[in-house]
Coordinates of C-alpha atoms in Angstrom, one line a residue:
X1 CA 5.5 -20.5 -3.4
X2 CA 8.3 -19.9 -2.2
X3 CA 9.5 -18.5 1.2
X4 CA 6.2 -19.8 2.1
X5 CA 8.1 -20.0 6.2
X6 CA 9.0 -16.5 5.1
X7 CA 5.6 -15.8 4.2
X8 CA 4.0 -17.1 7.5
X9 CA 5.6 -15.5 9.8
X10 CA 4.8 -12.0 8.0
X11 CA 0.8 -12.7 8.4
X12 CA 1.8 -14.0 12.0
X13 CA 3.0 -11.0 12.0
X14 CA 0.8 -9.3 10.1
X15 CA -2.8 -10.6 13.1
X16 CA -0.1 -9.7 16.2
X17 CA 0.7 -5.7 14.5
X18 CA -2.4 -5.3 12.1
X19 CA -0.9 -3.1 8.7
X20 CA -1.7 0.7 8.2
X21 CA -3.7 1.0 5.4
X22 CA -5.0 4.7 4.2
X23 CA -7.4 4.6 1.6
X24 CA -7.6 8.5 0.0
X25 CA -11.1 8.8 -2.8
X26 CA -13.4 11.1 -3.6
X27 CA -15.9 9.3 -5.2
X28 CA -18.1 7.6 -1.8
X29 CA -18.9 4.3 -3.5
X30 CA -15.6 3.3 -3.6
X31 CA -14.0 1.6 -1.3
X32 CA -17.5 2.0 0.3
X33 CA -18.8 1.1 4.0
X34 CA -19.6 -1.8 3.1
X35 CA -16.7 -2.4 1.6
X36 CA -14.7 -1.5 4.7
X37 CA -16.9 -3.5 7.6
X38 CA -16.2 -7.0 4.8
X39 CA -12.8 -5.9 4.3
X40 CA -12.8 -4.7 8.9
X41 CA -13.8 -9.0 9.4
X42 CA -11.7 -10.4 6.9
X43 CA -8.9 -9.3 9.5
X44 CA -8.4 -5.8 7.9
X45 CA -9.1 -3.4 11.0
X46 CA -6.8 -0.7 10.8
X47 CA -8.4 1.2 7.4
X48 CA -9.0 4.9 7.5
X49 CA -10.9 6.4 4.7
X50 CA -10.4 10.2 3.2
X51 CA -12.2 12.0 1.0
X52 CA -9.4 14.8 0.2
X53 CA -6.1 15.6 1.0
X54 CA -5.1 18.8 2.8
X55 CA -2.0 19.6 4.5
X56 CA -3.0 18.6 7.1
X57 CA -3.3 15.0 6.1
X58 CA -0.3 14.9 3.6
X59 CA 2.4 16.0 7.0
X60 CA 0.1 13.0 8.9
X61 CA 1.9 11.0 4.9
X62 CA 4.6 11.7 6.1
X63 CA 5.5 11.9 9.5
X64 CA 3.3 9.0 10.7
X65 CA 3.4 7.3 7.4
X66 CA 0.8 4.0 6.8
X67 CA 2.4 0.9 6.2
X68 CA -0.6 0.7 2.1
X69 CA -1.1 4.1 1.3
X70 CA -4.4 3.9 -1.6
X71 CA -4.9 6.6 -3.7
X72 CA -6.4 7.9 -6.5
X73 CA -5.1 9.2 -9.3
X74 CA -8.0 12.7 -9.8
X75 CA -10.4 14.4 -7.5
X76 CA -8.3 13.4 -4.3
X77 CA -5.8 16.7 -3.4
X78 CA -7.0 20.9 -2.5
X79 CA -5.0 23.0 -4.5
X80 CA -2.2 23.8 -2.9
X81 CA -1.3 20.5 -2.1
X82 CA -0.8 18.9 -5.0
X83 CA -1.6 18.9 -8.9
X84 CA -3.0 14.7 -9.3
X85 CA -3.4 11.7 -6.6
X86 CA 0.0 11.0 -9.2
X87 CA 1.9 13.5 -7.3
X88 CA 1.4 13.4 -4.3
X89 CA 2.1 9.1 -4.7
X90 CA 5.8 10.0 -6.2
X91 CA 5.6 12.7 -2.9
X92 CA 4.6 9.8 -0.7
X93 CA 7.2 6.9 -2.6
X94 CA 10.7 9.4 -2.4
X95 CA 9.3 10.5 1.3
X96 CA 8.1 8.2 2.9
X97 CA 8.5 3.4 2.9
X98 CA 5.0 3.3 2.6
X99 CA 3.9 0.6 0.0
X100 CA 1.9 2.9 -1.7
X101 CA -0.8 1.8 -4.9
X102 CA -2.6 4.0 -7.2
X103 CA -6.3 3.5 -8.5
X104 CA -8.5 5.2 -10.8
X105 CA -12.2 4.6 -12.5
X106 CA -10.6 5.5 -15.9
X107 CA -8.2 3.5 -17.2
X108 CA -6.0 6.0 -19.2
X109 CA -4.7 6.9 -16.0
X110 CA -3.3 4.6 -15.0
X111 CA -0.2 4.1 -17.9
X112 CA 2.1 6.8 -16.5
X113 CA 4.8 5.2 -15.8
X114 CA 6.2 8.4 -14.3
X115 CA 5.4 7.7 -10.9
X116 CA 6.6 4.5 -9.4
X117 CA 4.1 3.0 -7.2
X118 CA 4.6 -0.4 -5.8
X119 CA 1.3 -1.8 -7.2
X120 CA -2.0 -0.6 -9.4
X121 CA -5.6 -1.9 -8.6
X122 CA -6.4 -1.2 -11.9
X123 CA -10.1 -1.5 -11.4
X124 CA -11.7 0.3 -8.8
X125 CA -15.0 -0.9 -9.6
X126 CA -15.3 -4.3 -7.2
X127 CA -17.8 -5.8 -5.5
X128 CA -16.6 -6.3 -1.9
X129 CA -14.7 -9.6 -1.7
X130 CA -13.3 -9.0 -4.9
X131 CA -12.2 -5.7 -2.8
X132 CA -10.7 -8.3 0.0
X133 CA -9.2 -10.1 -2.4
X134 CA -7.2 -7.0 -3.7
X135 CA -5.9 -6.6 -0.6
X136 CA -4.8 -9.5 0.2
X137 CA -2.1 -9.0 -2.8
X138 CA -1.4 -6.3 -1.9
X139 CA -0.6 -7.2 1.5
X140 CA 1.0 -10.6 0.4
X141 CA 3.0 -8.4 -2.3
X142 CA 3.3 -5.6 0.8
X143 CA 4.7 -8.1 2.7
X144 CA 7.3 -9.7 0.0
X145 CA 8.6 -5.4 -0.4
X146 CA 9.1 -5.7 2.8
X147 CA 10.5 -9.2 3.7
X148 CA 13.1 -8.9 0.5
X149 CA 15.4 -6.9 2.8
X150 CA 16.0 -8.8 5.4
X151 CA 16.2 -12.1 3.2
X152 CA 19.1 -10.2 2.2
X153 CA 20.5 -8.9 5.1
X154 CA 20.2 -12.7 6.6
X155 CA 22.2 -14.3 3.7
X156 CA 25.2 -11.4 4.0
X157 CA 25.7 -12.4 8.1
X158 CA 24.9 -16.5 6.6
X159 CA 28.2 -15.5 3.9
X160 CA 30.4 -13.2 5.9
X161 CA 30.2 -15.6 9.2
X162 CA 30.7 -18.3 6.1
X163 CA 33.8 -16.9 5.0
X164 CA 34.9 -16.4 8.1
X165 CA 34.9 -20.2 8.9
X166 CA 36.1 -20.5 6.3
X167 CA 39.5 -18.6 6.2

């Protein structure tokens, strides 16, 4: 694992201020209360789950973005809000800094590369333990992507200091 100290620091900060996760899925069988309770016991304390995205929730997702948003591809939007979860994912990718995850019970929905997302959850049919493992993987990738900005900034500052000291 590269940058182990940085990852450890990120996980420490996550314990101080948990990662806010929003899950939107119209099927109650996926991401059910038992799965969310086990995830909470594993340290994922801030998970909100919704069945549909209406205008009020869409405004909330844009005005006060979650760290991670997990969206089902189909059946989660009101007709006046968006066509489907991919359209919501595209909108949130452009307008927020949220880490966007898409999922579907139908694999052929996930091959659509028209929308850039951060992570594709290919297997929505999971046990609670599998769900927690996938959340850990998602949060690790989220921390890696968010910390890459800081790594680049630290490198640039260090390089400019080195350049000034050599000159």
